Amino acid sequence: MLLPLALAGVRLPVAWRVLILIGLTQGVGFIGVALLYGQIRKWPLGALGLRWPRRAQLGWIAGGYALALASAAIGGAIVVALGFDPAENELGVLAASEPHLVWLLIVLSIAIIGPGEELLFRGAIQGRLREALDPTWAIIASSLIFSAAHVLALGGGASGRATTIAVLLLPSLVFGFVYERTRSVVVPALVHGLYNATLFVLVAL
């Protein structure tokens, strides 16, 4: 959609470009693929985790959020201590260079990025892997796939990308664990969205 506009000489503001790209990829793309897969497998929506969490499960949102941030902080500290130079996420770079867009990135994180990625990687992929593997291995495998998929959003060389993906695996395992315990994709979607939103705020400070 952006390419035809660019060829026509239409220059959209950065905020609109981010909104369109995130909406098309994580929104239409990820959610659409997950729902289509569920239809092909003849899964009810509940099999994709599309159910509201019970009141007793709401604590997993706060706990998962804190654990995801802690795991990323520990992973980042280890990487720095070992002398590795991680790659930067393109949206993180945008938040640092355009702080006025942080509000938009926060909204997109909670409303689109978290739900889209969790519905696909936890609801569809982890749900499918759980049919063939032990739940622990399903969490690990889906987290590896999730982390590796972020290579397209990273800048820098192969070493830096591999380092960032390794760190990203830690909060990804948290998202998968939270989903496995609650079986509601809403919970890890909120954990994931709040986690991303916090990172955007931190890099913009």
CSV table of C-alpha atoms in Angstrom, one decimal:
chain,number,residue,atom,x,y,z
A,1,MET,CA,0.0,0.0,0.0
A,2,LEU,CA,2.8,2.4,0.9
A,3,LEU,CA,4.8,1.6,-2.3
A,4,PRO,CA,2.1,2.7,-4.7
A,5,LEU,CA,1.7,5.9,-2.7
A,6,ALA,CA,5.5,6.5,-2.8
A,7,LEU,CA,5.6,5.9,-6.5
A,8,ALA,CA,2.8,8.4,-6.9
A,9,GLY,CA,4.9,11.0,-5.0
A,10,VAL,CA,2.6,10.9,-1.9
A,11,ARG,CA,4.7,11.4,1.2
A,12,LEU,CA,2.8,10.4,4.3
A,13,PRO,CA,3.8,11.6,7.8
A,14,VAL,CA,5.8,9.1,9.8
A,15,ALA,CA,2.9,8.5,12.2
A,16,TRP,CA,0.7,7.4,9.4
A,17,ARG,CA,3.3,5.2,7.8
A,18,VAL,CA,3.9,3.4,11.2
A,19,LEU,CA,0.1,3.1,11.7
A,20,ILE,CA,-0.4,1.6,8.2
A,21,LEU,CA,2.6,-0.8,8.4
A,22,ILE,CA,1.7,-2.1,11.9
A,23,GLY,CA,-2.0,-2.3,11.0
A,24,LEU,CA,-1.2,-4.4,7.8
A,25,THR,CA,1.4,-6.7,9.3
A,26,GLN,CA,0.5,-7.4,12.9
A,27,GLY,CA,-3.1,-6.4,12.5
A,28,VAL,CA,-4.4,-7.7,9.2
A,29,GLY,CA,-1.5,-10.1,8.5
A,30,PHE,CA,-0.9,-11.9,11.8
A,31,ILE,CA,-4.5,-11.9,13.0
A,32,GLY,CA,-5.8,-12.9,9.6
A,33,VAL,CA,-3.3,-15.8,9.3
A,34,ALA,CA,-4.2,-17.1,12.8
A,35,LEU,CA,-7.9,-17.0,12.1
A,36,LEU,CA,-7.5,-18.6,8.7
A,37,TYR,CA,-5.4,-21.4,10.2
A,38,GLY,CA,-8.1,-21.9,12.8
A,39,GLN,CA,-10.7,-22.2,10.1
A,40,ILE,CA,-8.6,-24.6,8.1
A,41,ARG,CA,-8.2,-26.8,11.2
A,42,LYS,CA,-11.8,-26.3,12.1
A,43,TRP,CA,-10.8,-25.1,15.5
A,44,PRO,CA,-13.4,-23.2,17.6
A,45,LEU,CA,-12.2,-19.7,18.6
A,46,GLY,CA,-11.5,-21.0,22.1
A,47,ALA,CA,-8.8,-23.3,20.6
A,48,LEU,CA,-6.9,-20.2,19.5
A,49,GLY,CA,-7.2,-18.8,23.0
A,50,LEU,CA,-9.9,-16.3,22.2
A,51,ARG,CA,-11.6,-16.2,25.5
A,52,TRP,CA,-11.7,-13.7,28.3
A,53,PRO,CA,-9.6,-14.7,31.3
A,54,ARG,CA,-11.2,-15.6,34.5
A,55,ARG,CA,-10.9,-13.2,37.4
A,56,ALA,CA,-8.5,-15.6,39.2
A,57,GLN,CA,-6.2,-15.4,36.1
A,58,LEU,CA,-5.9,-11.6,36.0
A,59,GLY,CA,-2.9,-11.7,38.4
A,60,TRP,CA,-1.0,-13.4,35.5
A,61,ILE,CA,-1.0,-10.1,33.6
A,62,ALA,CA,0.9,-8.2,36.4
A,63,GLY,CA,3.1,-11.1,37.2
A,64,GLY,CA,3.9,-11.9,33.5
A,65,TYR,CA,4.6,-8.2,32.8
A,66,ALA,CA,7.1,-8.0,35.7
A,67,LEU,CA,8.7,-11.3,34.8
A,68,ALA,CA,9.1,-10.4,31.1
A,69,LEU,CA,10.7,-7.1,31.9
A,70,ALA,CA,13.0,-8.7,34.5
A,71,SER,CA,14.0,-11.5,32.0
A,72,ALA,CA,14.8,-8.9,29.3
A,73,ALA,CA,16.8,-6.8,31.8
A,74,ILE,CA,18.8,-9.8,33.0
A,75,GLY,CA,19.4,-11.0,29.4
A,76,GLY,CA,20.5,-7.6,28.3
A,77,ALA,CA,22.9,-7.3,31.3
A,78,ILE,CA,24.5,-10.6,30.5
A,79,VAL,CA,24.9,-9.7,26.9
A,80,VAL,CA,26.6,-6.4,27.8
A,81,ALA,CA,28.8,-8.1,30.4
A,82,LEU,CA,30.0,-10.6,27.7
A,83,GLY,CA,30.8,-7.8,25.4
A,84,PHE,CA,28.2,-8.5,22.7
A,85,ASP,CA,26.6,-5.7,20.7
A,86,PRO,CA,22.9,-6.3,20.2
A,87,ALA,CA,21.0,-5.0,17.2
A,88,GLU,CA,18.4,-2.4,17.5
A,89,ASN,CA,14.7,-2.8,16.8
A,90,GLU,CA,13.5,-0.4,14.1
A,91,LEU,CA,10.5,0.7,16.2
A,92,GLY,CA,12.8,1.2,19.1
A,93,VAL,CA,15.1,3.4,17.0
A,94,LEU,CA,12.0,5.4,15.9
A,95,ALA,CA,10.9,5.9,19.5
A,96,ALA,CA,14.4,7.2,20.4
A,97,SER,CA,14.6,9.5,17.4
A,98,GLU,CA,10.9,10.6,17.4
A,99,PRO,CA,9.8,10.8,21.1
A,100,HIS,CA,6.6,12.5,20.2
A,101,LEU,CA,5.5,9.2,18.5
A,102,VAL,CA,5.8,7.2,21.7
A,103,TRP,CA,2.1,7.7,22.5
A,104,LEU,CA,1.3,6.1,19.2
A,105,LEU,CA,3.7,3.2,19.7
A,106,ILE,CA,2.1,2.6,23.2
A,107,VAL,CA,-1.4,2.4,21.7
A,108,LEU,CA,-0.2,0.2,18.8
A,109,SER,CA,1.6,-2.1,21.2
A,110,ILE,CA,-1.4,-2.8,23.4
A,111,ALA,CA,-4.1,-2.7,20.7
A,112,ILE,CA,-2.4,-4.4,17.7
A,113,ILE,CA,1.1,-5.7,18.2
A,114,GLY,CA,0.5,-7.6,21.4
A,115,PRO,CA,-2.8,-9.2,20.2
A,116,GLY,CA,-1.6,-9.9,16.7
A,117,GLU,CA,1.7,-11.5,17.6
A,118,GLU,CA,0.2,-13.5,20.5
A,119,LEU,CA,-2.8,-14.8,18.5
A,120,LEU,CA,-0.4,-16.1,15.8
A,121,PHE,CA,2.5,-17.3,17.8
A,122,ARG,CA,0.8,-18.5,20.9
A,123,GLY,CA,-2.8,-19.2,19.8
A,124,ALA,CA,-2.1,-20.8,16.5
A,125,ILE,CA,1.5,-21.9,16.5
A,126,GLN,CA,1.9,-22.9,20.2
A,127,GLY,CA,-1.6,-24.4,20.1
A,128,ARG,CA,-0.6,-26.6,17.2
A,129,LEU,CA,2.7,-27.6,18.7
A,130,ARG,CA,0.9,-28.6,21.9
A,131,GLU,CA,-0.9,-31.2,19.9
A,132,ALA,CA,2.4,-32.9,19.0
A,133,LEU,CA,4.7,-32.0,21.9
A,134,ASP,CA,4.8,-31.8,25.6
A,135,PRO,CA,3.6,-28.3,26.7
A,136,THR,CA,7.1,-27.3,27.8
A,137,TRP,CA,8.6,-28.1,24.4
A,138,ALA,CA,5.6,-26.4,22.7
A,139,ILE,CA,6.5,-23.2,24.7
A,140,ILE,CA,10.1,-23.4,23.8
A,141,ALA,CA,9.5,-24.2,20.1
A,142,SER,CA,7.0,-21.4,19.6
A,143,SER,CA,9.2,-19.0,21.5
A,144,LEU,CA,12.1,-19.8,19.2
A,145,ILE,CA,10.0,-19.3,16.2
A,146,PHE,CA,8.6,-16.0,17.6
A,147,SER,CA,12.1,-14.7,18.4
A,148,ALA,CA,13.6,-15.7,15.1
A,149,ALA,CA,10.7,-14.0,13.2
A,150,HIS,CA,11.9,-10.6,14.6
A,151,VAL,CA,15.1,-10.7,12.6
A,152,LEU,CA,13.3,-8.7,9.9
A,153,ALA,CA,12.6,-5.9,12.4
A,154,LEU,CA,16.3,-5.6,13.4
A,155,GLY,CA,19.0,-3.5,12.0
A,156,GLY,CA,22.8,-4.2,12.0
A,157,GLY,CA,24.9,-7.3,11.2
A,158,ALA,CA,24.2,-11.0,11.7
A,159,SER,CA,26.0,-11.1,15.1
A,160,GLY,CA,24.0,-8.3,16.5
A,161,ARG,CA,20.7,-9.7,15.3
A,162,ALA,CA,21.5,-13.1,16.8
A,163,THR,CA,22.3,-11.5,20.1
A,164,THR,CA,19.1,-9.5,20.2
A,165,ILE,CA,17.1,-12.6,19.2
A,166,ALA,CA,18.7,-14.6,22.0
A,167,VAL,CA,17.7,-11.9,24.5
A,168,LEU,CA,14.2,-11.7,23.1
A,169,LEU,CA,13.8,-15.4,23.6
A,170,LEU,CA,13.6,-14.8,27.4
A,171,PRO,CA,10.4,-12.6,27.5
A,172,SER,CA,9.0,-14.8,24.7
A,173,LEU,CA,9.2,-17.8,27.0
A,174,VAL,CA,7.3,-15.8,29.6
A,175,PHE,CA,4.5,-15.0,27.1
A,176,GLY,CA,4.3,-18.7,26.2
A,177,PHE,CA,4.2,-19.8,29.8
A,178,VAL,CA,1.5,-17.3,30.7
A,179,TYR,CA,-0.6,-18.5,27.8
A,180,GLU,CA,-0.1,-22.2,28.7
A,181,ARG,CA,-1.2,-21.5,32.3
A,182,THR,CA,-4.3,-19.3,31.4
A,183,ARG,CA,-5.2,-20.7,27.9
A,184,SER,CA,-6.5,-17.2,27.2
A,185,VAL,CA,-4.5,-15.3,24.5
A,186,VAL,CA,-5.9,-12.1,26.0
A,187,VAL,CA,-3.5,-12.4,29.0
A,188,PRO,CA,-0.2,-12.8,27.1
A,189,ALA,CA,-1.4,-10.2,24.6
A,190,LEU,CA,-1.8,-7.7,27.4
A,191,VAL,CA,1.5,-8.7,29.0
A,192,HIS,CA,3.3,-8.4,25.6
A,193,GLY,CA,1.6,-5.1,24.8
A,194,LEU,CA,2.5,-3.5,28.1
A,195,TYR,CA,6.0,-4.9,27.9
A,196,ASN,CA,6.6,-3.4,24.5
A,197,ALA,CA,5.0,-0.1,25.5
A,198,THR,CA,7.4,0.1,28.5
A,199,LEU,CA,10.4,-0.5,26.3
A,200,PHE,CA,9.3,2.3,23.9
A,201,VAL,CA,9.0,4.7,26.9
A,202,LEU,CA,12.4,3.7,28.2
A,203,VAL,CA,14.2,4.2,25.0
A,204,ALA,CA,12.5,7.6,24.4
A,205,LEU,CA,13.6,9.0,27.8
